[in-house]
Amino acid sequence: MTETAVPDTAPDVKPDMTIDNRGRGCASGIARVQRALEDLPDGSILVIESTDGRAKQEYPQLAEQTPHELLAIETGRGRLLRKEYTTYLRVRDE
């Protein structure tokens, strides 16, 4: 999946869990995401909030390498005009 193939608008779904990784690099936040993906049941929606620009590359790669489905990555502006990314993943059992 390339960056251009990732939808950029939030799907009409209710998240089952939200992880706030704002202010953390993807590398340090990915462990929190992986634990959540292991703990959530099949079909659950995980939302990841991030300020790391690598989110647009890291989370599509995660979805490609696992059974989880990437639904969208929204880009917006947070405090002090920094970019924020909201990633939506549907949890899929292997």
C-alpha positions as a Python dict, from the first residue, in 0.01 Angstrom:
ca = {
    (1, 'M'): (0, 0, 0),
    (2, 'T'): (147, 335, -98),
    (3, 'E'): (91, 660, 86),
    (4, 'T'): (-142, 783, -191),
    (5, 'A'): (-362, 472, -155),
    (6, 'V'): (-436, 545, 212),
    (7, 'P'): (-772, 720, 264),
    (8, 'D'): (-728, 1055, 437),
    (9, 'T'): (-1073, 1095, 593),
    (10, 'A'): (-1195, 927, 908),
    (11, 'P'): (-1419, 627, 856),
    (12, 'D'): (-1764, 632, 1016),
    (13, 'V'): (-1668, 395, 1299),
    (14, 'K'): (-1658, 413, 1676),
    (15, 'P'): (-1311, 341, 1817),
    (16, 'D'): (-1277, 64, 2072),
    (17, 'M'): (-945, 208, 2195),
    (18, 'T'): (-745, 524, 2134),
    (19, 'I'): (-370, 547, 2188),
    (20, 'D'): (-225, 895, 2231),
    (21, 'N'): (128, 888, 2089),
    (22, 'R'): (144, 1264, 2035),
    (23, 'G'): (490, 1391, 2123),
    (24, 'R'): (645, 1044, 2086),
    (25, 'G'): (836, 906, 1791),
    (26, 'C'): (678, 620, 1602),
    (27, 'A'): (949, 382, 1721),
    (28, 'S'): (870, 439, 2089),
    (29, 'G'): (495, 446, 2031),
    (30, 'I'): (480, 134, 1815),
    (31, 'A'): (524, -93, 2120),
    (32, 'R'): (206, 54, 2271),
    (33, 'V'): (27, -2, 1942),
    (34, 'Q'): (145, -362, 1913),
    (35, 'R'): (28, -442, 2267),
    (36, 'A'): (-314, -295, 2191),
    (37, 'L'): (-340, -493, 1867),
    (38, 'E'): (-265, -812, 2060),
    (39, 'D'): (-519, -734, 2333),
    (40, 'L'): (-813, -618, 2120),
    (41, 'P'): (-1055, -874, 1972),
    (42, 'D'): (-1104, -928, 1598),
    (43, 'G'): (-1301, -646, 1435),
    (44, 'S'): (-1212, -383, 1695),
    (45, 'I'): (-1116, -34, 1585),
    (46, 'L'): (-789, 112, 1716),
    (47, 'V'): (-723, 484, 1676),
    (48, 'I'): (-367, 615, 1709),
    (49, 'E'): (-303, 987, 1758),
    (50, 'S'): (48, 1095, 1661),
    (51, 'T'): (263, 1399, 1582),
    (52, 'D'): (539, 1200, 1411),
    (53, 'G'): (533, 1249, 1032),
    (54, 'R'): (657, 893, 990),
    (55, 'A'): (306, 777, 1084),
    (56, 'K'): (214, 804, 715),
    (57, 'Q'): (481, 546, 632),
    (58, 'E'): (504, 335, 950),
    (59, 'Y'): (136, 247, 997),
    (60, 'P'): (73, 147, 633),
    (61, 'Q'): (382, -77, 661),
    (62, 'L'): (245, -227, 982),
    (63, 'A'): (-84, -305, 808),
    (64, 'E'): (95, -461, 510),
    (65, 'Q'): (302, -688, 735),
    (66, 'T'): (11, -801, 956),
    (67, 'P'): (-351, -903, 902),
    (68, 'H'): (-473, -569, 1040),
    (69, 'E'): (-662, -334, 807),
    (70, 'L'): (-559, 30, 768),
    (71, 'L'): (-880, 231, 731),
    (72, 'A'): (-741, 586, 709),
    (73, 'I'): (-480, 836, 822),
    (74, 'E'): (-610, 1188, 877),
    (75, 'T'): (-374, 1485, 887),
    (76, 'G'): (-465, 1795, 1084),
    (77, 'R'): (-316, 2084, 1277),
    (78, 'G'): (-267, 2072, 1651),
    (79, 'R'): (-133, 2321, 1897),
    (80, 'L'): (141, 2553, 1776),
    (81, 'L'): (54, 2463, 1417),
    (82, 'R'): (222, 2124, 1439),
    (83, 'K'): (82, 1849, 1222),
    (84, 'E'): (-110, 1571, 1389),
    (85, 'Y'): (-199, 1235, 1241),
    (86, 'T'): (-493, 1016, 1336),
    (87, 'T'): (-463, 657, 1218),
    (88, 'Y'): (-756, 414, 1209),
    (89, 'L'): (-684, 39, 1215),
    (90, 'R'): (-931, -251, 1218),
    (91, 'V'): (-792, -537, 1423),
    (92, 'R'): (-783, -869, 1236),
    (93, 'D'): (-685, -1205, 1378),
    (94, 'E'): (-422, -1393, 1186),
}
